[in-house]
PDB file of C-alpha atoms in Angstrom:
ATOM      1  CA  MET A  17     -17.198  88.691   5.096  1.00 87.00           C
ATOM      2  CA  ARG A  18     -14.403  87.281   2.941  1.00 89.00           C
ATOM      3  CA  ILE A  19     -12.515  84.297   4.382  1.00 93.00           C
ATOM      4  CA  ASN A  20      -8.744  84.347   3.802  1.00 90.00           C
ATOM      5  CA  MET A  21      -7.734  81.212   5.723  1.00 92.00           C
ATOM      6  CA  VAL A  22      -9.599  78.645   7.816  1.00 95.00           C
ATOM      7  CA  GLY A  23      -8.656  75.671   9.982  1.00 95.00           C
ATOM      8  CA  TRP A  24     -10.808  73.104  11.769  1.00 95.00           C
ATOM      9  CA  ASN A  25      -9.762  70.845  14.655  1.00 94.00           C
ATOM     10  CA  TRP A  26      -6.089  71.773  14.477  1.00 94.00           C
ATOM     11  CA  LYS A  27      -4.156  69.933  17.200  1.00 93.00           C
ATOM     12  CA  HIS A  28      -0.819  70.738  18.827  1.00 94.00           C
ATOM     13  CA  PRO A  29       1.335  69.148  21.588  1.00 93.00           C
ATOM     14  CA  GLU A  30       1.223  70.052  25.288  1.00 91.00           C
ATOM     15  CA  ASP A  31       4.088  72.560  24.935  1.00 92.00           C
ATOM     16  CA  PHE A  32       2.340  74.494  22.152  1.00 93.00           C
ATOM     17  CA  LYS A  33       2.520  78.280  22.170  1.00 93.00           C
ATOM     18  CA  ILE A  34       2.120  81.127  19.685  1.00 93.00           C
ATOM     19  CA  VAL A  35       3.154  84.687  20.544  1.00 93.00           C
ATOM     20  CA  ARG A  36       1.912  87.386  18.181  1.00 91.00           C
ATOM     21  CA  PRO A  37       3.001  90.780  19.551  1.00 89.00           C
ATOM     22  CA  ASN A  38       1.591  92.488  16.468  1.00 85.00           C
ATOM     23  CA  GLY A  39      -1.430  90.228  15.969  1.00 86.00           C
ATOM     24  CA  VAL A  40      -2.279  89.309  12.376  1.00 87.00           C
ATOM     25  CA  HIS A  41      -3.625  91.405   9.540  1.00 83.00           C
ATOM     26  CA  GLY A  42      -7.378  90.993   9.275  1.00 85.00           C
ATOM     27  CA  MET A  43     -10.048  89.848  11.717  1.00 91.00           C
ATOM     28  CA  GLN A  44      -9.788  86.442  13.397  1.00 94.00           C
ATOM     29  CA  LEU A  45     -12.189  84.014  14.976  1.00 96.00           C
ATOM     30  CA  ILE A  46     -10.439  81.560  17.355  1.00 96.00           C
ATOM     31  CA  LEU A  47     -12.495  78.763  18.917  1.00 96.00           C
ATOM     32  CA  VAL A  48     -10.462  76.973  21.596  1.00 95.00           C
ATOM     33  CA  ARG A  49     -11.420  73.286  21.889  1.00 93.00           C
ATOM     34  CA  SER A  50      -9.148  72.369  24.804  1.00 92.00           C
ATOM     35  CA  LYS A  51      -7.975  73.870  28.069  1.00 90.00           C
ATOM     36  CA  ALA A  52      -5.695  76.794  27.268  1.00 93.00           C
ATOM     37  CA  ARG A  53      -4.241  80.064  28.434  1.00 93.00           C
ATOM     38  CA  ILE A  54      -4.901  82.982  26.128  1.00 93.00           C
ATOM     39  CA  ARG A  55      -3.510  86.504  26.361  1.00 92.00           C
ATOM     40  CA  MET A  56      -5.436  89.251  24.593  1.00 90.00           C
ATOM     41  CA  GLY A  57      -3.555  92.528  24.858  1.00 87.00           C
ATOM     42  CA  GLU A  58      -2.867  92.953  28.567  1.00 84.00           C
ATOM     43  CA  GLU A  59      -5.463  90.399  29.725  1.00 86.00           C
ATOM     44  CA  MET A  60      -4.595  86.742  30.397  1.00 89.00           C
ATOM     45  CA  TYR A  61      -7.444  84.200  30.383  1.00 89.00           C
ATOM     46  CA  ALA A  62      -7.514  80.603  31.614  1.00 88.00           C
ATOM     47  CA  VAL A  63     -10.127  79.105  29.315  1.00 88.00           C
ATOM     48  CA  GLY A  64     -12.023  75.858  29.121  1.00 86.00           C
ATOM     49  CA  LYS A  65     -13.191  73.936  26.106  1.00 89.00           C
ATOM     50  CA  ASN A  66     -15.490  75.589  23.577  1.00 90.00           C
ATOM     51  CA  THR A  67     -14.459  79.198  24.169  1.00 93.00           C
ATOM     52  CA  VAL A  68     -14.362  81.673  21.310  1.00 94.00           C
ATOM     53  CA  PHE A  69     -12.482  84.943  20.759  1.00 94.00           C
ATOM     54  CA  VAL A  70     -13.247  87.485  18.043  1.00 94.00           C
ATOM     55  CA  VAL A  71      -9.864  89.169  17.534  1.00 93.00           C
ATOM     56  CA  GLU A  72      -9.431  92.551  15.874  1.00 90.00           C
ATOM     57  CA  SER A  73      -6.876  93.124  13.124  1.00 88.00           C
ATOM     58  CA  CYS A  74      -3.290  93.509  14.394  1.00 87.00           C
ATOM     59  CA  PHE A  75      -4.377  93.052  18.025  1.00 90.00           C
ATOM     60  CA  PRO A  76      -1.540  91.462  20.093  1.00 91.00           C
ATOM     61  CA  HIS A  77      -2.335  88.001  21.461  1.00 92.00           C
ATOM     62  CA  GLU A  78      -0.727  84.781  22.686  1.00 94.00           C
ATOM     63  CA  LEU A  79      -1.986  81.181  22.718  1.00 95.00           C
ATOM     64  CA  TYR A  80      -0.699  78.490  25.118  1.00 95.00           C
ATOM     65  CA  ALA A  81      -1.554  74.856  25.798  1.00 93.00           C
ATOM     66  CA  ASP A  82      -2.495  74.246  29.439  1.00 91.00           C
ATOM     67  CA  GLY A  83      -1.335  70.797  30.531  1.00 88.00           C
ATOM     68  CA  GLU A  84      -2.906  68.924  27.636  1.00 91.00           C
ATOM     69  CA  GLU A  85      -2.997  68.759  23.858  1.00 93.00           C
ATOM     70  CA  TYR A  86      -4.095  72.105  22.416  1.00 94.00           C
ATOM     71  CA  ALA A  87      -6.843  72.144  19.789  1.00 95.00           C
ATOM     72  CA  ASP A  88      -8.716  74.922  18.064  1.00 96.00           C
ATOM     73  CA  ASP A  89     -10.772  75.997  15.072  1.00 96.00           C
ATOM     74  CA  TRP A  90     -10.016  79.346  13.448  1.00 96.00           C
ATOM     75  CA  ILE A  91     -10.951  81.663  10.617  1.00 96.00           C
ATOM     76  CA  ARG A  92      -9.106  84.717   9.300  1.00 94.00           C
ATOM     77  CA  PHE A  93     -11.360  87.068   7.393  1.00 92.00           C
ATOM     78  CA  ASP A  94     -11.859  90.607   6.127  1.00 89.00           C
ATOM     79  CA  MET A  95     -14.924  92.764   6.500  1.00 86.00           C
ATOM     80  CA  GLU A  96     -16.818  93.712   3.343  1.00 83.00           C
ATOM     81  CA  ASP A  97     -19.463  96.316   2.534  1.00 78.00           C
ATOM     82  CA  GLY A  98     -22.433  95.986   4.866  1.00 78.00           C
ATOM     83  CA  ASP A  99     -20.616  93.889   7.468  1.00 82.00           C
ATOM     84  CA  GLY A 100     -19.997  96.880   9.715  1.00 81.00           C
ATOM     85  CA  ASP A 101     -23.718  97.421  10.259  1.00 82.00           C
ATOM     86  CA  PHE A 102     -24.222  93.682  10.840  1.00 86.00           C
ATOM     87  CA  PHE A 103     -21.532  93.597  13.548  1.00 83.00           C
ATOM     88  CA  ALA A 104     -22.748  96.803  15.139  1.00 81.00           C
ATOM     89  CA  GLU A 105     -26.223  95.310  15.469  1.00 83.00           C
ATOM     90  CA  LEU A 106     -24.905  92.096  17.015  1.00 85.00           C
ATOM     91  CA  ASP A 107     -22.787  94.111  19.465  1.00 83.00           C
ATOM     92  CA  ILE A 108     -20.379  91.225  20.194  1.00 86.00           C
ATOM     93  CA  ALA A 109     -17.379  92.048  22.394  1.00 86.00           C
ATOM     94  CA  THR A 110     -14.006  91.641  20.681  1.00 90.00           C
ATOM     95  CA  ASN A 111     -10.663  90.472  22.113  1.00 90.00           C
ATOM     96  CA  THR A 112     -12.319  88.808  25.099  1.00 88.00           C
ATOM     97  CA  LEU A 113     -13.551  85.303  25.928  1.00 90.00           C
ATOM     98  CA  ILE A 114     -17.052  84.143  25.018  1.00 91.00           C
ATOM     99  CA  PRO A 115     -18.011  80.681  26.374  1.00 90.00           C
ATOM    100  CA  LEU A 116     -20.241  78.703  24.019  1.00 90.00           C
ATOM    101  CA  ASP A 117     -22.986  76.325  25.112  1.00 85.00           C
ATOM    102  CA  SER A 118     -22.927  73.897  22.162  1.00 86.00           C
ATOM    103  CA  ASP A 119     -20.755  72.598  19.306  1.00 90.00           C
ATOM    104  CA  ILE A 120     -22.772  74.409  16.625  1.00 93.00           C
ATOM    105  CA  VAL A 121     -20.111  77.072  15.951  1.00 95.00           C
ATOM    106  CA  SER A 122     -17.408  74.416  15.546  1.00 95.00           C
ATOM    107  CA  GLU A 123     -19.617  72.492  13.144  1.00 95.00           C
ATOM    108  CA  LEU A 124     -20.230  75.641  11.098  1.00 96.00           C
ATOM    109  CA  ILE A 125     -16.463  76.249  10.939  1.00 97.00           C
ATOM    110  CA  ARG A 126     -16.009  72.648   9.740  1.00 95.00           C
ATOM    111  CA  MET A 127     -18.469  73.380   6.935  1.00 95.00           C
ATOM    112  CA  CYS A 128     -16.594  76.593   6.086  1.00 95.00           C
ATOM    113  CA  ALA A 129     -13.301  74.689   5.838  1.00 94.00           C
ATOM    114  CA  GLU A 130     -14.824  72.019   3.609  1.00 94.00           C
ATOM    115  CA  ILE A 131     -16.341  74.576   1.247  1.00 94.00           C
ATOM    116  CA  PHE A 132     -13.378  76.990   1.314  1.00 93.00           C
ATOM    117  CA  TYR A 133     -10.977  74.327   0.024  1.00 91.00           C
ATOM    118  CA  SER A 134     -13.439  73.046  -2.589  1.00 91.00           C
ATOM    119  CA  ASP A 135     -14.366  74.209  -6.075  1.00 87.00           C
ATOM    120  CA  LYS A 136     -18.110  74.179  -5.388  1.00 82.00           C
ATOM    121  CA  ALA A 137     -20.343  76.545  -7.308  1.00 83.00           C
ATOM    122  CA  GLU A 138     -21.523  79.640  -5.396  1.00 88.00           C
ATOM    123  CA  LYS A 139     -18.696  79.073  -2.904  1.00 90.00           C
ATOM    124  CA  ASP A 140     -18.241  82.716  -1.908  1.00 90.00           C
ATOM    125  CA  GLU A 141     -21.935  83.323  -1.289  1.00 91.00           C
ATOM    126  CA  THR A 142     -22.236  80.126   0.747  1.00 94.00           C
ATOM    127  CA  LEU A 143     -19.261  81.085   2.903  1.00 95.00           C
ATOM    128  CA  HIS A 144     -20.718  84.558   3.444  1.00 92.00           C
ATOM    129  CA  ILE A 145     -23.962  83.018   4.716  1.00 94.00           C
ATOM    130  CA  LEU A 146     -22.096  80.562   6.958  1.00 95.00           C
ATOM    131  CA  MET A 147     -20.022  83.369   8.478  1.00 96.00           C
ATOM    132  CA  ARG A 148     -23.161  85.290   9.374  1.00 94.00           C
ATOM    133  CA  ALA A 149     -24.622  82.130  10.879  1.00 96.00           C
ATOM    134  CA  ILE A 150     -21.482  81.684  13.003  1.00 96.00           C
ATOM    135  CA  PHE A 151     -21.736  85.166  14.466  1.00 95.00           C
ATOM    136  CA  LEU A 152     -25.463  84.845  15.072  1.00 94.00           C
ATOM    137  CA  GLN A 153     -24.731  81.689  17.078  1.00 93.00           C
ATOM    138  CA  ILE A 154     -22.004  83.468  19.043  1.00 92.00           C
ATOM    139  CA  LYS A 155     -24.415  86.310  19.748  1.00 90.00           C
ATOM    140  CA  SER A 156     -26.930  83.843  21.196  1.00 86.00           C
ATOM    141  CA  CYS A 157     -24.322  82.708  23.747  1.00 81.00           C
ATOM    142  CA  CYS A 158     -23.175  86.037  25.124  1.00 71.00           C
ATOM    143  CA  ASN A 159     -24.509  89.172  26.696  1.00 53.00           C
ATOM    144  CA  PRO A 160     -24.109  92.390  24.736  1.00 42.00           C
ATOM    145  CA  LYS A 161     -20.945  94.232  25.614  1.00 45.00           C
ATOM    146  CA  GLN A 162     -21.326  97.210  27.842  1.00 43.00           C
ATOM    147  CA  HIS A 163     -21.523 100.547  26.074  1.00 43.00           C
ATOM    148  CA  VAL A 164     -19.041 102.967  27.527  1.00 48.00           C
ATOM    149  CA  GLY A 165     -19.862 105.765  25.149  1.00 53.00           C
ATOM    150  CA  LYS A 166     -17.394 106.835  22.506  1.00 62.00           C
ATOM    151  CA  THR A 167     -16.325 110.409  22.110  1.00 69.00           C
ATOM    152  CA  HIS A 168     -16.386 112.171  18.752  1.00 77.00           C
ATOM    153  CA  TYR A 169     -12.640 111.628  18.411  1.00 82.00           C
ATOM    154  CA  ASP A 170     -12.930 107.925  19.309  1.00 83.00           C
ATOM    155  CA  ILE A 171     -15.368 107.388  16.448  1.00 84.00           C
ATOM    156  CA  GLU A 172     -13.216 109.364  14.010  1.00 88.00           C
ATOM    157  CA  LEU A 173     -10.075 107.522  15.093  1.00 89.00           C
ATOM    158  CA  ASP A 174     -11.755 104.125  14.656  1.00 85.00           C
ATOM    159  CA  HIS A 175     -12.827 105.101  11.144  1.00 86.00           C
ATOM    160  CA  LEU A 176      -9.353 106.400  10.325  1.00 90.00           C
ATOM    161  CA  ARG A 177      -7.656 103.262  11.645  1.00 88.00           C
ATOM    162  CA  GLN A 178      -9.907 101.066   9.526  1.00 85.00           C
ATOM    163  CA  GLN A 179      -8.877 103.077   6.462  1.00 88.00           C
ATOM    164  CA  ILE A 180      -5.200 102.617   7.370  1.00 90.00           C
ATOM    165  CA  TYR A 181      -5.597  98.828   7.634  1.00 87.00           C
ATOM    166  CA  ASN A 182      -7.727  98.558   4.488  1.00 88.00           C
ATOM    167  CA  SER A 183      -5.403 100.692   2.335  1.00 90.00           C
ATOM    168  CA  PRO A 184      -1.782  99.772   3.187  1.00 92.00           C
ATOM    169  CA  ALA A 185      -0.564 101.166  -0.170  1.00 93.00           C
ATOM    170  CA  THR A 186      -1.662 104.698   0.717  1.00 94.00           C
ATOM    171  CA  ASP A 187       1.086 107.138   1.676  1.00 93.00           C
ATOM    172  CA  TRP A 188      -0.211 107.774   5.181  1.00 94.00           C
ATOM    173  CA  THR A 189       1.563 110.559   7.060  1.00 95.00           C
ATOM    174  CA  ILE A 190       0.928 111.814  10.582  1.00 95.00           C
ATOM    175  CA  PRO A 191       0.308 115.431   9.468  1.00 95.00           C
ATOM    176  CA  LEU A 192      -2.215 114.207   6.878  1.00 94.00           C
ATOM    177  CA  LEU A 193      -4.076 112.070   9.421  1.00 95.00           C
ATOM    178  CA  ALA A 194      -4.023 114.790  12.069  1.00 94.00           C
ATOM    179  CA  ASP A 195      -5.405 117.272   9.543  1.00 94.00           C
ATOM    180  CA  ARG A 196      -8.331 114.953   8.790  1.00 91.00           C
ATOM    181  CA  LEU A 197      -9.400 115.293  12.426  1.00 92.00           C
ATOM    182  CA  ASN A 198      -8.504 118.995  12.579  1.00 93.00           C
ATOM    183  CA  LEU A 199      -5.974 118.274  15.323  1.00 93.00           C
ATOM    184  CA  SER A 200      -2.406 119.317  15.891  1.00 94.00           C
ATOM    185  CA  VAL A 201       0.148 116.584  15.268  1.00 94.00           C
ATOM    186  CA  PRO A 202       1.105 116.189  18.979  1.00 93.00           C
ATOM    187  CA  HIS A 203      -2.561 116.076  20.066  1.00 93.00           C
ATOM    188  CA  PHE A 204      -3.407 113.525  17.372  1.00 94.00           C
ATOM    189  CA  GLN A 205      -0.462 111.303  18.289  1.00 93.00           C
ATOM    190  CA  ARG A 206      -1.381 111.449  21.979  1.00 91.00           C
ATOM    191  CA  LEU A 207      -5.047 110.538  21.347  1.00 91.00           C
ATOM    192  CA  TYR A 208      -4.085 107.722  18.984  1.00 89.00           C
ATOM    193  CA  LYS A 209      -1.696 106.066  21.427  1.00 87.00           C
ATOM    194  CA  GLN A 210      -4.145 106.478  24.320  1.00 83.00           C
ATOM    195  CA  ARG A 211      -6.861 104.711  22.340  1.00 82.00           C
ATOM    196  CA  TYR A 212      -4.874 101.848  20.782  1.00 81.00           C
ATOM    197  CA  GLY A 213      -1.777 101.489  22.965  1.00 78.00           C
ATOM    198  CA  ILE A 214       0.524 101.928  19.966  1.00 83.00           C
ATOM    199  CA  SER A 215       1.887 104.945  18.125  1.00 89.00           C
ATOM    200  CA  CYS A 216       0.236 105.765  14.824  1.00 92.00           C
ATOM    201  CA  THR A 217       3.537 105.465  12.956  1.00 93.00           C
ATOM    202  CA  LYS A 218       4.122 101.957  14.296  1.00 89.00           C
ATOM    203  CA  ASP A 219       0.494 101.003  13.648  1.00 89.00           C
ATOM    204  CA  ILE A 220       0.804 102.010   9.983  1.00 93.00           C
ATOM    205  CA  LEU A 221       3.941  99.892   9.652  1.00 92.00           C
ATOM    206  CA  THR A 222       2.349  96.956  11.481  1.00 88.00           C
ATOM    207  CA  GLY A 223      -0.631  97.011   9.134  1.00 88.00           C
ATOM    208  CA  ARG A 224       1.651  97.044   6.095  1.00 92.00           C
ATOM    209  CA  MET A 225       3.888  94.250   7.340  1.00 91.00           C
ATOM    210  CA  GLU A 226       0.995  92.000   8.337  1.00 88.00           C
ATOM    211  CA  HIS A 227      -0.589  92.621   4.935  1.00 91.00           C
ATOM    212  CA  ALA A 228       2.724  91.708   3.319  1.00 92.00           C
ATOM    213  CA  LYS A 229       2.902  88.471   5.307  1.00 90.00           C
ATOM    214  CA  GLN A 230      -0.618  87.579   4.238  1.00 87.00           C
ATOM    215  CA  LEU A 231       0.199  88.207   0.551  1.00 92.00           C
ATOM    216  CA  LEU A 232       3.393  86.169   0.798  1.00 92.00           C
ATOM    217  CA  LEU A 233       1.390  83.242   2.177  1.00 87.00           C
ATOM    218  CA  SER A 234      -1.730  83.453   0.038  1.00 86.00           C
ATOM    219  CA  SER A 235      -0.680  84.859  -3.360  1.00 89.00           C
ATOM    220  CA  ASP A 236       1.798  84.267  -6.170  1.00 90.00           C
ATOM    221  CA  LYS A 237       2.743  87.944  -6.357  1.00 93.00           C
ATOM    222  CA  THR A 238       6.422  88.809  -6.590  1.00 95.00           C
ATOM    223  CA  VAL A 239       8.149  90.540  -3.706  1.00 95.00           C
ATOM    224  CA  SER A 240       8.306  93.684  -5.836  1.00 95.00           C
ATOM    225  CA  GLU A 241       4.544  93.590  -6.429  1.00 96.00           C
ATOM    226  CA  ILE A 242       3.881  93.002  -2.730  1.00 96.00           C
ATOM    227  CA  ALA A 243       6.157  95.906  -1.816  1.00 95.00           C
ATOM    228  CA  GLU A 244       4.082  98.189  -4.045  1.00 95.00           C
ATOM    229  CA  ASP A 245       0.830  96.848  -2.572  1.00 95.00           C
ATOM    230  CA  CYS A 246       2.166  97.770   0.871  1.00 94.00           C
ATOM    231  CA  GLY A 247       3.122 101.339   0.016  1.00 94.00           C
ATOM    232  CA  PHE A 248       6.844 100.871  -0.800  1.00 95.00           C
ATOM    233  CA  SER A 249       8.219 102.261  -4.061  1.00 92.00           C
ATOM    234  CA  ASP A 250      11.639 100.687  -3.416  1.00 94.00           C
ATOM    235  CA  CYS A 251      11.653  96.879  -3.198  1.00 95.00           C
ATOM    236  CA  ALA A 252      15.054  96.803  -1.489  1.00 95.00           C
ATOM    237  CA  HIS A 253      13.809  99.174   1.208  1.00 96.00           C
ATOM    238  CA  PHE A 254      10.709  97.026   1.665  1.00 96.00           C
ATOM    239  CA  SER A 255      12.848  93.899   2.070  1.00 95.00           C
ATOM    240  CA  ARG A 256      15.026  95.571   4.706  1.00 94.00           C
ATOM    241  CA  VAL A 257      11.990  96.769   6.675  1.00 94.00           C
ATOM    242  CA  PHE A 258      10.304  93.355   6.396  1.00 94.00           C
ATOM    243  CA  LYS A 259      13.428  91.530   7.596  1.00 91.00           C
ATOM    244  CA  LYS A 260      13.668  93.835  10.605  1.00 89.00           C
ATOM    245  CA  TYR A 261       9.982  93.192  11.369  1.00 88.00           C
ATOM    246  CA  ALA A 262       9.802  89.425  10.715  1.00 85.00           C
ATOM    247  CA  CYS A 263      13.482  88.530  11.351  1.00 86.00           C
ATOM    248  CA  VAL A 264      13.776  86.953   7.872  1.00 88.00           C
ATOM    249  CA  SER A 265      13.620  88.257   4.305  1.00 93.00           C
ATOM    250  CA  PRO A 266      10.309  88.095   2.383  1.00 93.00           C
ATOM    251  CA  ALA A 267      11.634  85.278   0.192  1.00 92.00           C
ATOM    252  CA  ILE A 268      12.758  83.170   3.155  1.00 92.00           C
ATOM    253  CA  PHE A 269       9.510  83.882   5.004  1.00 90.00           C
ATOM    254  CA  ARG A 270       7.527  82.536   2.044  1.00 88.00           C
ATOM    255  CA  LYS A 271       9.833  79.522   1.622  1.00 85.00           C
ATOM    256  CA  ASN A 272       9.711  78.599   5.318  1.00 80.00           C
ATOM    257  CA  LYS A 273       5.915  78.678   5.373  1.00 68.00           C
ATOM    258  CA  GLU A 274       5.702  76.554   2.235  1.00 65.00           C
ATOM    259  CA  GLN A 275       7.883  73.901   3.904  1.00 58.00           C
ATOM    260  CA  GLU A 276       5.831  73.722   7.129  1.00 54.00           C
TER     261      GLU A 276
END
């Protein structure tokens, strides 16, 4: 697992809220350290202290304080080779609450934050080990999620969606994706929306825009370079699409985040 951003013991006032209708690009681990109300997709949870959520890439969610100062720990990360098998073996439910029975996970996140923002030798390998330790601890606190049995198309769609998120520069088209599953375009679109609650066309755009936001925050790439990384050959077109998605231009988005 490769960590992109990490925060430990972040605190916010009693009126704190974050609404992310398109989630964020990449996996997230959110450990709530105060009372809070959390919406994951269509489900709203009233949570107590020391509750963790493992949030899938681009999954819609909302975070609210609940009558007191809001505090959390969090990690944004990407899956790497071999992580899929590790997660499948752990069988941890995503996008749902998991109460923890100790502060061990929070302490491991604190260690991740300290190492992530350091120049220590072997930093990446150490963070990889700590991430696995975090998920092993989470596993010890929860029951395995119930298997509902995936159909052949469910498995193929999950694999296809992962490719879409991991390769935002690819010229994904609906006919191309439908052909990969040997489906007609209408049938493919219907199955995709039934499984993920979003059209494939919008999901492709969401993945690209969230990837663009991440690059604007975490890299020194120019807007033109980011546009190319997100599958846009025309920088002006990219900027128009990004402004419609994020309500501000790429340059202003980057500037506003730098000033926070």
